[in-house]
Structure formats: C-alpha cells, structure tokens
Short mmCIF file of C-alpha atoms and ligand atoms in Angstrom, two decimals:
data_model
loop_
_atom_site.label_atom_id
_atom_site.label_comp_id
_atom_site.label_asym_id
_atom_site.label_seq_id
_atom_site.Cartn_x
_atom_site.Cartn_y
_atom_site.Cartn_z
CA MET Q 1 -31.87 -1.27 -56.86
CA SER Q 2 -33.71 -0.62 -60.10
CA LYS Q 3 -34.34 -3.53 -62.38
CA LYS Q 4 -32.20 -4.20 -65.39
CA ARG Q 5 -33.98 -3.55 -68.68
CA VAL Q 6 -33.52 -6.29 -71.23
CA LEU Q 7 -34.88 -5.73 -74.73
CA THR Q 8 -34.80 -7.72 -77.91
CA GLY Q 9 -36.61 -7.92 -81.24
CA VAL Q 10 -37.58 -10.78 -83.52
CA THR Q 11 -37.80 -10.17 -87.25
CA THR Q 12 -41.07 -11.42 -88.74
CA THR Q 13 -39.88 -13.18 -91.86
CA GLY Q 14 -40.36 -16.87 -91.13
CA ILE Q 15 -42.24 -19.53 -89.24
CA PRO Q 16 -40.35 -20.56 -86.06
CA HIS Q 17 -38.64 -23.96 -86.03
CA LEU Q 18 -37.07 -26.16 -83.38
CA GLY Q 19 -33.71 -24.35 -83.65
CA ASN Q 20 -35.32 -20.99 -82.88
CA TYR Q 21 -37.06 -22.61 -79.93
CA VAL Q 22 -33.94 -24.15 -78.40
CA GLY Q 23 -31.56 -21.29 -79.21
CA ALA Q 24 -33.72 -18.21 -78.71
CA ILE Q 25 -37.26 -18.70 -77.42
CA ARG Q 26 -36.78 -21.15 -74.55
CA PRO Q 27 -33.78 -19.33 -72.99
CA ALA Q 28 -35.37 -15.88 -73.38
CA ILE Q 29 -38.55 -16.98 -71.67
CA ARG Q 30 -36.54 -18.48 -68.81
CA ALA Q 31 -34.50 -15.29 -68.49
CA ALA Q 32 -37.62 -13.11 -68.42
CA GLN Q 33 -38.81 -15.00 -65.34
CA SER Q 34 -35.96 -13.62 -63.24
CA SER Q 35 -37.19 -11.06 -60.73
CA ASP Q 36 -34.37 -8.54 -61.21
CA VAL Q 37 -35.17 -8.09 -64.88
CA GLU Q 38 -37.73 -6.00 -66.72
CA SER Q 39 -38.08 -7.43 -70.19
CA PHE Q 40 -39.22 -6.00 -73.50
CA LEU Q 41 -39.81 -8.22 -76.50
CA PHE Q 42 -41.17 -7.04 -79.80
CA LEU Q 43 -42.01 -8.20 -83.31
CA ALA Q 44 -39.71 -6.29 -85.63
CA ASP Q 45 -42.06 -6.11 -88.61
CA TYR Q 46 -40.53 -2.90 -90.01
CA HIS Q 47 -37.25 -4.81 -90.05
CA GLY Q 48 -39.06 -7.70 -91.73
CA ILE Q 49 -39.98 -5.64 -94.80
CA ILE Q 50 -36.32 -4.80 -95.44
CA LYS Q 51 -35.50 -8.31 -96.57
CA CYS Q 52 -38.88 -9.84 -97.28
CA HIS Q 53 -41.04 -8.39 -100.05
CA ASP Q 54 -43.81 -10.93 -99.69
CA PRO Q 55 -46.73 -9.29 -97.85
CA ALA Q 56 -48.43 -12.63 -97.15
CA MET Q 57 -45.27 -13.95 -95.51
CA ILE Q 58 -44.82 -10.84 -93.35
CA HIS Q 59 -48.40 -11.12 -92.18
CA GLU Q 60 -48.35 -14.86 -91.61
CA SER Q 61 -45.02 -14.70 -89.84
CA THR Q 62 -46.16 -11.88 -87.54
CA GLN Q 63 -49.03 -14.05 -86.34
CA ALA Q 64 -46.90 -17.20 -86.09
CA VAL Q 65 -44.07 -15.50 -84.18
CA ALA Q 66 -46.47 -13.80 -81.75
CA ALA Q 67 -48.41 -17.02 -81.15
CA THR Q 68 -45.16 -18.95 -80.72
CA TRP Q 69 -43.82 -16.73 -77.95
CA LEU Q 70 -47.15 -16.66 -76.16
CA SER Q 71 -47.61 -20.43 -76.43
CA CYS Q 72 -44.11 -21.12 -75.18
CA GLY Q 73 -44.76 -19.27 -71.96
CA LEU Q 74 -44.11 -15.57 -72.50
CA ASP Q 75 -46.21 -13.80 -69.90
CA PRO Q 76 -47.50 -10.51 -71.34
CA GLU Q 77 -48.11 -9.25 -67.81
CA ARG Q 78 -44.41 -9.49 -67.00
CA THR Q 79 -42.88 -8.81 -70.40
CA THR Q 80 -43.83 -5.77 -72.43
CA PHE Q 81 -44.74 -7.55 -75.65
CA TYR Q 82 -45.57 -5.45 -78.71
CA ARG Q 83 -45.30 -5.02 -82.44
CA GLN Q 84 -42.81 -2.42 -83.65
CA SER Q 85 -45.23 -0.92 -86.19
CA ASP Q 86 -47.76 -0.21 -83.41
CA ILE Q 87 -45.35 2.29 -81.86
CA PRO Q 88 -45.19 5.19 -84.35
CA GLU Q 89 -42.86 7.01 -81.94
CA ILE Q 90 -40.14 4.56 -82.98
CA MET Q 91 -40.33 5.85 -86.54
CA GLU Q 92 -40.15 9.46 -85.36
CA LEU Q 93 -37.12 8.69 -83.27
CA ASN Q 94 -35.68 6.84 -86.23
CA TRP Q 95 -35.72 10.06 -88.27
CA ILE Q 96 -34.19 12.20 -85.54
CA LEU Q 97 -31.42 9.64 -85.12
CA THR Q 98 -30.94 9.49 -88.90
CA CYS Q 99 -30.19 13.21 -88.78
CA ILE Q 100 -27.29 12.73 -86.39
CA THR Q 101 -25.85 9.46 -87.68
CA ALA Q 102 -22.63 9.68 -89.65
CA LYS Q 103 -22.99 8.24 -93.13
CA GLY Q 104 -19.54 6.73 -92.69
CA LEU Q 105 -20.84 4.67 -89.77
CA MET Q 106 -23.52 3.15 -91.99
CA ASN Q 107 -20.95 2.50 -94.75
CA ARG Q 108 -19.25 0.16 -92.29
CA ALA Q 109 -22.34 -1.91 -91.41
CA HIS Q 110 -21.76 -5.61 -92.14
CA ALA Q 111 -25.06 -6.22 -93.93
CA TYR Q 112 -24.48 -3.31 -96.31
CA LYS Q 113 -20.84 -4.21 -96.87
CA ALA Q 114 -21.80 -7.80 -97.66
CA ALA Q 115 -24.33 -6.60 -100.25
CA VAL Q 116 -21.68 -4.34 -101.85
CA GLN Q 117 -19.21 -7.23 -101.89
CA ASP Q 118 -21.77 -9.45 -103.63
CA ASN Q 119 -22.13 -6.82 -106.35
CA LEU Q 120 -18.37 -6.58 -106.79
CA ASN Q 121 -18.04 -10.37 -106.91
CA ASN Q 122 -20.75 -10.51 -109.56
CA GLY Q 123 -18.90 -7.98 -111.72
CA GLN Q 124 -21.51 -5.23 -111.23
CA GLU Q 125 -20.21 -1.81 -112.23
CA ASP Q 126 -22.38 -0.06 -109.63
CA SER Q 127 -21.41 -1.45 -106.25
CA ASP Q 128 -24.73 -0.18 -104.82
CA HIS Q 129 -26.75 -1.99 -107.46
CA GLY Q 130 -30.10 -3.17 -106.07
CA ILE Q 131 -29.34 -2.03 -102.53
CA GLU Q 132 -32.24 -0.26 -100.89
CA MET Q 133 -32.12 2.46 -98.24
CA GLY Q 134 -33.89 0.18 -95.76
CA LEU Q 135 -30.93 -2.19 -95.75
CA TYR Q 136 -28.48 0.70 -95.58
CA SER Q 137 -30.22 2.44 -92.67
CA TYR Q 138 -31.24 -0.74 -90.86
CA PRO Q 139 -28.88 -0.13 -87.89
CA ILE Q 140 -30.53 3.25 -87.24
CA LEU Q 141 -33.98 1.70 -86.94
CA MET Q 142 -32.54 -0.91 -84.60
CA THR Q 143 -30.96 1.91 -82.60
CA ALA Q 144 -34.36 3.60 -82.28
CA ASP Q 145 -35.87 0.30 -81.04
CA ILE Q 146 -33.22 0.01 -78.37
CA LEU Q 147 -32.92 3.62 -77.20
CA MET Q 148 -36.66 4.23 -77.11
CA PHE Q 149 -37.06 1.95 -74.11
CA LYS Q 150 -33.80 2.74 -72.31
CA ALA Q 151 -32.55 -0.82 -72.66
CA ASN Q 152 -29.54 -1.69 -70.50
CA GLU Q 153 -28.95 -5.04 -72.10
CA VAL Q 154 -29.68 -6.35 -75.58
CA PRO Q 155 -29.38 -10.12 -76.00
CA VAL Q 156 -28.67 -10.93 -79.66
CA GLY Q 157 -26.89 -13.40 -81.90
CA ARG Q 158 -23.29 -12.71 -82.89
CA ASP Q 159 -24.31 -11.27 -86.27
CA GLN Q 160 -26.07 -8.43 -84.44
CA ILE Q 161 -23.22 -7.30 -82.14
CA GLN Q 162 -22.15 -4.52 -84.47
CA HIS Q 163 -25.67 -3.07 -84.55
CA VAL Q 164 -25.82 -2.77 -80.78
CA GLU Q 165 -22.39 -1.12 -80.78
CA MET Q 166 -23.70 1.35 -83.35
CA ALA Q 167 -26.68 2.07 -81.09
CA ARG Q 168 -24.22 2.90 -78.32
CA ASP Q 169 -22.25 5.19 -80.62
CA ILE Q 170 -25.33 7.01 -81.84
CA ALA Q 171 -26.69 7.42 -78.30
CA GLY Q 172 -23.37 8.84 -77.12
CA ARG Q 173 -23.26 11.27 -80.02
CA PHE Q 174 -26.76 12.54 -79.29
CA ASN Q 175 -26.12 12.87 -75.55
CA HIS Q 176 -22.93 14.79 -76.27
CA ARG Q 177 -24.39 17.07 -78.89
CA PHE Q 178 -27.73 17.87 -77.22
CA LYS Q 179 -28.50 16.51 -73.79
CA GLU Q 180 -28.06 13.31 -71.77
CA VAL Q 181 -31.30 11.68 -72.84
CA PHE Q 182 -30.31 8.18 -73.85
CA THR Q 183 -29.19 5.17 -71.85
CA LEU Q 184 -26.16 3.45 -73.40
CA PRO Q 185 -27.08 -0.18 -74.17
CA GLU Q 186 -24.80 -3.16 -73.78
CA VAL Q 187 -24.80 -6.18 -75.99
CA LYS Q 188 -25.34 -9.54 -74.36
CA ILE Q 189 -24.13 -12.67 -76.06
CA ASP Q 190 -25.01 -15.88 -74.32
CA GLU Q 191 -21.86 -17.98 -74.63
CA ASN Q 192 -23.71 -21.16 -73.73
CA VAL Q 193 -26.45 -20.80 -76.27
CA GLU Q 194 -27.30 -24.17 -77.70
CA LEU Q 195 -26.88 -24.37 -81.42
CA LEU Q 196 -29.28 -26.98 -82.66
CA VAL Q 197 -28.25 -29.07 -85.65
CA GLY Q 198 -30.73 -29.86 -88.39
CA LEU Q 199 -31.77 -33.05 -90.19
CA ASP Q 200 -28.54 -33.04 -92.23
CA GLY Q 201 -26.12 -32.20 -89.41
CA ARG Q 202 -25.64 -28.54 -90.39
CA LYS Q 203 -27.04 -25.73 -88.22
CA MET Q 204 -30.83 -25.99 -88.29
CA SER Q 205 -31.94 -23.03 -90.40
CA LYS Q 206 -34.81 -22.09 -92.65
CA SER Q 207 -32.21 -21.19 -95.28
CA TYR Q 208 -31.00 -24.82 -95.42
CA GLY Q 209 -34.43 -26.45 -95.49
CA ASN Q 210 -33.27 -28.84 -92.75
CA THR Q 211 -35.63 -27.81 -89.97
CA ILE Q 212 -38.06 -29.63 -87.75
CA PRO Q 213 -41.17 -27.43 -87.53
CA LEU Q 214 -42.35 -26.58 -84.04
CA TRP Q 215 -46.08 -26.59 -84.59
CA GLU Q 216 -46.90 -29.89 -86.19
CA ASN Q 217 -48.73 -32.82 -84.67
CA ASP Q 218 -46.99 -35.81 -83.11
CA LYS Q 219 -47.19 -37.92 -86.24
CA LYS Q 220 -45.69 -35.27 -88.49
CA THR Q 221 -42.94 -34.63 -85.97
CA GLN Q 222 -42.12 -38.35 -86.07
CA LYS Q 223 -41.99 -38.12 -89.87
CA SER Q 224 -39.58 -35.15 -89.73
CA VAL Q 225 -37.42 -36.93 -87.16
CA ASN Q 226 -37.32 -40.02 -89.38
CA LYS Q 227 -35.52 -37.89 -91.99
CA ILE Q 228 -32.52 -37.21 -89.71
CA ILE Q 229 -29.45 -38.73 -91.33
CA THR Q 230 -27.86 -41.78 -89.78
CA ASN Q 231 -25.34 -44.36 -90.99
CA LEU Q 232 -26.13 -47.89 -92.08
CA LYS Q 233 -25.40 -49.61 -88.78
CA GLU Q 234 -27.83 -52.43 -88.03
CA PRO Q 235 -29.88 -52.85 -84.86
CA GLY Q 236 -27.64 -54.47 -82.26
CA GLU Q 237 -24.45 -52.82 -83.55
CA PRO Q 238 -22.87 -50.36 -81.06
CA LYS Q 239 -23.34 -46.71 -82.05
CA GLN Q 240 -21.60 -43.50 -81.03
CA PRO Q 241 -23.37 -40.18 -80.30
CA ASP Q 242 -21.46 -38.40 -83.08
CA GLU Q 243 -22.70 -40.80 -85.76
CA SER Q 244 -26.00 -38.93 -86.24
CA PRO Q 245 -27.32 -35.40 -85.53
CA LEU Q 246 -30.14 -37.19 -83.75
CA PHE Q 247 -28.13 -37.34 -80.53
CA GLU Q 248 -27.57 -33.56 -80.31
CA ILE Q 249 -31.25 -32.90 -80.84
CA TYR Q 250 -32.15 -35.47 -78.18
CA LYS Q 251 -29.77 -33.76 -75.76
CA ALA Q 252 -31.55 -30.42 -76.23
CA PHE Q 253 -34.76 -31.99 -74.94
CA ALA Q 254 -33.47 -34.31 -72.24
CA THR Q 255 -31.98 -34.03 -68.76
CA PRO Q 256 -28.29 -34.95 -68.37
CA SER Q 257 -29.19 -38.31 -66.87
CA GLU Q 258 -31.62 -39.11 -69.70
CA THR Q 259 -28.89 -38.17 -72.16
CA ALA Q 260 -26.46 -40.49 -70.38
CA ASP Q 261 -29.02 -43.32 -70.61
CA PHE Q 262 -29.50 -42.61 -74.30
CA THR Q 263 -25.72 -42.76 -74.89
CA ARG Q 264 -25.58 -46.11 -73.13
CA MET Q 265 -28.51 -47.49 -75.12
CA LEU Q 266 -26.85 -46.47 -78.38
CA ALA Q 267 -23.61 -48.14 -77.28
CA GLU Q 268 -25.63 -51.26 -76.52
CA GLY Q 269 -26.97 -51.35 -80.05
CA LEU Q 270 -30.25 -49.39 -80.00
CA ALA Q 271 -31.65 -49.37 -83.56
CA TRP Q 272 -31.72 -45.96 -85.29
CA GLY Q 273 -35.45 -46.44 -85.85
CA GLU Q 274 -36.00 -46.92 -82.14
CA ALA Q 275 -33.77 -43.95 -81.31
CA LYS Q 276 -35.91 -41.82 -83.60
CA LYS Q 277 -39.04 -42.93 -81.80
CA LEU Q 278 -37.52 -41.94 -78.46
CA LEU Q 279 -36.47 -38.56 -79.84
CA ALA Q 280 -39.87 -37.74 -81.36
CA ALA Q 281 -41.52 -38.74 -78.09
CA LYS Q 282 -39.27 -36.34 -76.15
CA ILE Q 283 -39.97 -33.42 -78.49
CA ASN Q 284 -43.70 -34.15 -78.52
CA ALA Q 285 -43.83 -34.36 -74.72
CA GLU Q 286 -42.13 -30.99 -74.21
CA LEU Q 287 -44.28 -29.32 -76.83
CA ALA Q 288 -47.62 -30.93 -76.01
CA GLU Q 289 -49.00 -28.06 -73.94
CA PRO Q 290 -47.51 -25.26 -76.04
CA ARG Q 291 -49.05 -26.92 -79.11
CA GLU Q 292 -52.49 -26.84 -77.55
CA ARG Q 293 -52.08 -23.17 -76.71
CA TYR Q 294 -50.74 -22.42 -80.19
CA ALA Q 295 -53.74 -24.09 -81.84
CA ALA Q 296 -56.13 -22.13 -79.61
CA LEU Q 297 -54.42 -18.81 -80.30
CA THR Q 298 -54.15 -19.23 -84.05
CA ALA Q 299 -57.79 -20.29 -84.21
CA ASN Q 300 -58.60 -16.92 -82.66
CA PRO Q 301 -56.09 -14.35 -83.96
CA SER Q 302 -58.03 -11.46 -82.45
CA GLN Q 303 -56.93 -12.75 -79.07
CA ILE Q 304 -53.30 -12.32 -80.20
CA GLU Q 305 -54.11 -8.89 -81.58
CA ASP Q 306 -55.64 -7.83 -78.24
CA ILE Q 307 -52.52 -8.90 -76.36
CA LEU Q 308 -50.32 -6.97 -78.81
CA GLN Q 309 -52.52 -3.89 -78.50
CA ALA Q 310 -52.33 -4.00 -74.72
CA GLY Q 311 -48.54 -4.29 -74.97
CA ALA Q 312 -48.40 -1.39 -77.41
CA ALA Q 313 -50.51 0.81 -75.12
CA LYS Q 314 -48.11 0.14 -72.24
CA ALA Q 315 -45.05 0.71 -74.42
CA ARG Q 316 -46.39 3.87 -76.07
CA GLN Q 317 -46.79 5.67 -72.77
CA GLU Q 318 -43.07 5.41 -72.22
CA ALA Q 319 -42.26 6.03 -75.84
CA ARG Q 320 -44.17 9.32 -75.85
CA GLU Q 321 -42.38 10.53 -72.78
CA LEU Q 322 -38.96 9.78 -74.16
CA LEU Q 323 -39.80 11.17 -77.59
CA ASN Q 324 -40.93 14.44 -76.00
CA GLN Q 325 -37.58 14.76 -74.28
CA VAL Q 326 -35.76 14.03 -77.53
CA ARG Q 327 -37.83 16.49 -79.55
CA ASP Q 328 -37.32 19.13 -76.92
CA ALA Q 329 -33.58 18.51 -76.90
CA VAL Q 330 -33.33 19.15 -80.67
CA GLY Q 331 -35.59 22.23 -80.50
CA ILE Q 332 -38.91 20.83 -81.66
CA ARG Q 333 -41.52 22.00 -79.19
CA ALA Q 334 -44.72 24.06 -78.89
CA LEU Q 335 -44.62 27.83 -79.48
CA LYS Q 336 -45.75 29.22 -76.18
P1 LIG V 1 -32.87 -19.06 -89.42
O1 LIG V 1 -31.42 -19.48 -89.42
O2 LIG V 1 -33.78 -20.23 -89.52
O3 LIG V 1 -33.16 -18.01 -90.49
P2 LIG V 1 -33.05 -16.82 -87.63
O4 LIG V 1 -31.79 -16.27 -88.19
O5 LIG V 1 -34.35 -16.16 -87.98
O6 LIG V 1 -33.15 -18.37 -88.03
O7 LIG V 1 -32.88 -16.92 -86.06
C1 LIG V 1 -33.77 -16.39 -85.11
C2 LIG V 1 -33.23 -16.72 -83.74
O8 LIG V 1 -33.13 -18.14 -83.53
C3 LIG V 1 -31.81 -16.19 -83.48
O9 LIG V 1 -31.73 -15.75 -82.14
C4 LIG V 1 -30.91 -17.39 -83.68
O10 LIG V 1 -29.74 -17.31 -82.91
C5 LIG V 1 -31.81 -18.53 -83.22
N1 LIG V 1 -31.50 -19.74 -83.99
C6 LIG V 1 -31.73 -19.94 -85.30
N2 LIG V 1 -31.34 -21.18 -85.70
C7 LIG V 1 -30.83 -21.77 -84.58
C8 LIG V 1 -30.26 -23.06 -84.32
N3 LIG V 1 -30.14 -23.98 -85.28
N4 LIG V 1 -29.85 -23.32 -83.08
C9 LIG V 1 -29.98 -22.40 -82.09
N5 LIG V 1 -30.50 -21.18 -82.27
C10 LIG V 1 -30.93 -20.85 -83.51
N1 LIG V 2 -32.12 -7.08 -86.33
C1 LIG V 2 -32.46 -8.11 -85.37
C2 LIG V 2 -32.27 -9.48 -86.01
O1 LIG V 2 -32.32 -9.60 -87.22
C3 LIG V 2 -33.87 -7.94 -84.86
C4 LIG V 2 -34.01 -6.65 -84.14
C5 LIG V 2 -34.63 -5.52 -84.60
C6 LIG V 2 -33.52 -6.35 -82.85
N2 LIG V 2 -34.55 -4.54 -83.69
C7 LIG V 2 -33.87 -5.00 -82.60
C8 LIG V 2 -32.81 -7.10 -81.91
C9 LIG V 2 -33.52 -4.39 -81.40
C10 LIG V 2 -32.47 -6.45 -80.72
C11 LIG V 2 -32.82 -5.11 -80.46
O2 LIG V 2 -32.12 -10.46 -85.30
#
C-alpha cells in the first residue's frame, strides 16, 4: 500500500510560543514519525507577506519557525521540509490555477468576506477599501501548495477548512476541464488538539500578548509563569484546578498520573508560588534539549539554510514533474 501524503504549511509571521508548540508542533512531529505517512512541511513565506508588511519580521520569523521545528524533533530526512519561496514552480502553478478559478469562489472566502465586513462596519463607501489582491487570491496560492505535492491529507486549524475545500474544488475543476492530473486533498482536523490557555486564561495567542515564549532560559520562563493569574488564596487553603490557568498548562506538560498528583497537592493547600515553581520546572525539563538545539541552530543560520535548500532540491524534483504535466494539459509545451 502506498503511503499517505500529509502536507501542511506554517505562515512565517511570528515567533513560536508555547501554544503553537502544544497545539501544532508537538503533535505534528509525533504524527510524522508514523511509518505509513510521508510528510511535507513548509514555511509559507509567500503567505506571510500577505498580512505582514514588515520585512524584518518576515525574515526573523522564517528563521525562528525553521529552527523551532528542527529543534523540536522534525527529522529532515523523513519529512520534506522546505520554504515555499524556494519552489518557484508553486508560483507558476498558482497562475495556472488562477486562470481556472471562479471569481465567485474567491468572493466567498472567509478572510476576504471578513475584510469586506470590516469596511462596511466602519462606514466605508468602497467595500473593497484597502483590500489587496494577495488577501483575495490567498486560497489559490494555498491550493497550489497542496496540489503541487499530491497531498492526500492536510491537517489544519478550523479557520483553514474552507481553504482546503476550495483546493478540492479547484482540483476537480481542472481535472474535469483538462486531464486527471491532481489528487483531491482531504482536510484533517484533529478533534483532540489541545488548546493551551495563556497567562490570562484566554487562548494563548500572540494577538493577546498572553504567551509564554518557547525559547527563553529557565529563569525567564519562571518569570513568565509567575505572571499567570491566580486568586488570592493563601498557602494551606485548598485550591481547585479551575481557579487558575496554571493547571491547564501544567496538564499539557505532565503525564496523567503527575496531573492527578498536582490536583491532590492543590487540594491539600499547595501555595500558588510553589505551584508555579513546579510548572516552570516541567516546562523547562521538556524543553531543555530542544533549547540547546535551538541555540546552536540560531547561532549558525547557514546550517538552517542548508537544510532548507536540501529540502527544496528534493521537493523541486517532484514539483517540476507535476508542473510539466499541468503545462502540457493546458497546451503549454515545446514546439517540436
Ligand atoms: P497565534 O494565535 O499566536 O497567532 P497562529 O494562529 O499563528 O497562533 O497558530 C499557529 C498554529 O498554532 C496553529 O496550528 C494553531 O492551531 C496553533 N495554536 C496557536 N495558539 C494555540 C493555542 N493557544 N493552543 C493550541 N494551539 C495553538
Ligand atoms: N494558510 C495557512 C495558515 O494560515 C498556512 C498554509 C499555507 C497552509 N499554505 C498551506 C496550510 C497549505 C496547509 C496547506 O495556517
């Protein structure tokens, strides 16, 4: 039986935090270790420039995201790991797909509709005010990413489901109009994905400024953990797990039996200060080795670049083959 192709992309617009690690990085690396899967993971930097117009941030984030995945255990021998902009074939496919995508389909994309709605809410006369073509055509680029490597399964967050469905639609349209070239992808939503809460109890997110950074030293991690909100219960007073986001974060780093012990200790009056020490120790223990690897990689970015180039070389071989089939199907081929 041939292996299932699993592909996903990570937009390079931020520095990874503990929520990204628990919800996306750790599970994806575990999944990629399964022997019946062939995995593709890439840095979606051309997607990054749609929303982020800060060149320094795009560049810094590209390095940080690449180093994060490698430090956390992504094995570039097993996973085809590359940067989107190193595969020019994706942009060529993007154009060919643009030529067959119904404008009406793009009008229905959530991200575009949300931007239009914002304009209407703000009393703008032009509902397209300030909206750029990158945002509008974003699902086509994502379709090119997915179809280029014949992905069977695309694991994404719920906000991305529609884009994968659009990729399916566009692939079907091409296959029907020209030739059966594309594999129809399926979206994969992990129902059990852990949603990590932040310092204030809301979802941990860079947009809320409530994150615990991944790549800080033990002391700074303790400092971040000390900011997690708690109530005013004194040491010795019984405490419940739902009285502070601290418990949920602890759970993400502990075994079930350690979590049960922690619950009992809280009920027996563990001081919040002590609980925070236990939590920081857990996080620091799990991240100790990845942090060493991260420091070594970021001290030598050319090592990261070499890994990305090797991934791109592997990916481009396939990309060229598929693109040739696509070009041929639409009538673009040598005159001989
Ligand atoms: P942010 O909310 O900080 O902007 P992103 O939207 O860039 O994070 O998320 C990148 C990936 O990390 C996505 O797969 C998302 O599901 C996951 N992720 C982000 N925040 C969390 C969280 N608090 N808990 C679990 N997963 C998260
Ligand atoms: N748009 C995705 C996000 O913001 C990232 C992405 C780009 C992607 N291309 C992709 C995800 C292809 C899966 C497949 O999360």
